[in-house]
Coordinates of C-alpha atoms in Angstrom, one line a residue:
M218 CA 0.0 0.0 0.0
K219 CA 1.3 3.4 -0.9
P220 CA 2.3 5.6 2.2
M221 CA -0.4 8.3 1.5
R222 CA -3.2 5.8 1.2
F223 CA -2.0 4.0 4.3
I224 CA -2.0 7.3 6.3
F225 CA -5.4 8.1 4.9
F226 CA -6.7 4.7 5.9
L227 CA -5.3 5.0 9.4
S228 CA -6.8 8.5 9.8
F229 CA -10.2 7.2 8.6
L230 CA -10.0 4.2 11.0
F231 CA -9.1 6.4 13.9
V232 CA -12.1 8.8 13.2
A233 CA -14.5 5.8 12.8
I234 CA -13.4 4.2 16.1
K235 CA -13.6 7.6 17.9
F236 CA -17.1 8.0 16.5
V237 CA -18.3 4.6 17.7
Y238 CA -16.8 4.9 21.2
A239 CA -17.4 8.6 21.7
E240 CA -18.5 9.7 25.2
P241 CA -22.0 11.1 25.6
D242 CA -22.5 14.8 25.6
D243 CA -23.5 15.7 29.2
D244 CA -25.8 18.4 27.9
S245 CA -27.5 16.2 25.3
F246 CA -31.2 16.8 25.0
F247 CA -31.7 13.1 24.2
D248 CA -29.8 12.0 27.3
K249 CA -31.7 14.3 29.6
T250 CA -35.0 13.2 28.0
V251 CA -34.2 9.5 28.5
I252 CA -33.2 10.1 32.2
D253 CA -36.5 12.1 32.8
L254 CA -38.5 9.3 31.2
L255 CA -36.9 6.6 33.4
R256 CA -37.2 8.7 36.5
D257 CA -41.0 9.0 35.8
K258 CA -41.2 5.2 35.9
I259 CA -39.2 4.9 39.1
L260 CA -41.3 7.3 41.2
D261 CA -38.7 7.8 44.0
D262 CA -37.3 11.3 43.9
R263 CA -34.2 10.3 45.8
I264 CA -33.0 8.0 43.1
T265 CA -31.0 9.1 40.1
V266 CA -30.4 6.9 37.1
E267 CA -27.7 6.4 34.6
P268 CA -28.8 4.7 31.4
N269 CA -26.5 2.3 29.5
Y270 CA -27.3 1.2 26.0
V271 CA -26.7 -2.2 24.4
S272 CA -25.4 -0.7 21.1
K273 CA -22.8 2.1 21.4
S274 CA -22.9 2.7 17.6
K275 CA -26.7 2.9 17.6
I276 CA -26.8 5.4 20.5
N277 CA -24.2 7.6 18.9
T278 CA -26.2 7.6 15.7
V279 CA -29.3 8.7 17.7
R280 CA -27.4 11.4 19.5
I281 CA -26.0 12.8 16.2
N282 CA -29.5 12.8 14.7
Q283 CA -31.3 14.0 17.9
D284 CA -32.5 17.2 16.1
K285 CA -34.5 14.8 13.8
V286 CA -36.2 13.0 16.7
K287 CA -40.0 13.7 17.0
A288 CA -40.8 11.6 20.1
I289 CA -39.1 9.2 22.5
T290 CA -41.2 6.8 24.6
V291 CA -40.3 4.0 26.9
E292 CA -41.9 0.8 25.5
K293 CA -40.9 -1.7 28.0
F294 CA -39.7 -1.0 31.5
D295 CA -38.6 -3.6 34.0
G296 CA -37.6 -2.3 37.4
K297 CA -36.5 -5.7 38.6
S298 CA -33.9 -6.2 35.9
S299 CA -33.3 -2.5 35.4
S300 CA -33.9 -2.7 31.7
F301 CA -35.9 -0.6 29.2
L302 CA -36.7 -0.4 25.5
L303 CA -36.8 3.1 23.9
N304 CA -39.1 3.7 20.9
I305 CA -37.6 6.6 18.9
L306 CA -39.8 8.2 16.3
Y307 CA -38.1 10.5 13.7
L308 CA -39.6 13.4 11.9
D309 CA -39.6 11.4 8.6
G310 CA -41.8 8.7 10.2
S311 CA -39.1 6.1 10.7
R312 CA -38.7 4.4 14.1
E313 CA -35.8 2.9 15.9
Y314 CA -35.8 0.8 19.0
L315 CA -33.0 1.1 21.5
P316 CA -32.7 -1.4 24.4
G317 CA -30.7 -0.6 27.5
K318 CA -30.2 -1.1 31.2
Y319 CA -30.0 1.6 33.9
V320 CA -28.1 1.9 37.1
S321 CA -29.9 3.4 40.1
Y322 CA -28.0 5.7 42.5
V323 CA -28.9 7.4 45.7
E324 CA -27.1 10.0 47.8
V325 CA -26.3 9.0 51.3
P326 CA -24.7 11.1 54.1
V327 CA -21.1 10.3 55.2
A328 CA -18.9 11.9 57.7
A329 CA -16.8 14.7 56.2
R330 CA -14.4 14.5 59.1
Y331 CA -13.7 12.5 62.2
I332 CA -16.5 13.0 64.7
K333 CA -15.6 12.5 68.3
F334 CA -17.6 10.3 70.7
G335 CA -20.5 12.2 72.3
E336 CA -20.3 15.0 69.8
I337 CA -23.6 16.3 68.3
I338 CA -23.6 15.9 64.5
Q339 CA -24.0 19.1 62.5
S340 CA -24.8 19.4 58.8
S341 CA -21.3 20.8 58.2
D342 CA -19.9 17.4 59.5
L343 CA -21.5 15.6 56.6
N344 CA -21.1 15.1 52.9
N345 CA -23.3 13.3 50.5
L346 CA -21.9 10.4 48.6
K347 CA -23.5 8.9 45.4
V348 CA -23.7 5.1 45.7
K349 CA -25.5 2.4 43.8
L350 CA -28.9 1.7 45.2
D351 CA -28.3 -2.0 45.4
T352 CA -25.3 -1.6 47.7
I353 CA -27.3 -0.1 50.6
K354 CA -29.8 -1.7 53.0
N355 CA -33.3 -0.4 53.6
S356 CA -32.2 0.3 57.2
D357 CA -29.4 2.6 56.1
I358 CA -29.8 6.3 56.6
N359 CA -30.8 8.1 53.4
S360 CA -30.9 11.7 54.3
T361 CA -28.7 14.2 56.1
L362 CA -31.7 15.4 58.0
E363 CA -31.9 11.9 59.7
V364 CA -28.4 12.4 61.1
V365 CA -28.2 16.0 62.1
G366 CA -28.7 16.5 65.8
M367 CA -27.7 12.9 66.6
Q368 CA -25.0 12.1 69.1
A369 CA -21.9 10.2 67.9
K370 CA -21.8 6.7 69.5
K371 CA -18.5 5.3 68.3

């Protein structure tokens, strides 16, 4: 292969790979819409979701063409398996189905500093930490308000 063709081929390959594995735009209208649709299904305001799609190339194509999207609906939602199926309707009447899974997160209070035995806990003593919902127990404290005013035991 001639050197110029080889360089062109490598450049094209690099751009194609970067396109397929591109990171999502945090301000993407599509991504915000999907997160809002999933949150509507979950009903617990404390929970945040992070969608993950089965096909990276398909989701990148949808993100690039998001200005041509007429409507997005969640066709199938399964809270037990954390899965969903998006039905994407384009302005030209075509449809695309995009399956995915989501990860649920909740913010829990954690100590921002060492709290001495017997000390009364203040809000300034705490930070919120985003953790996966399936890693905490129902008995765990979920709000800073539940902790403020308590006395440190250990």
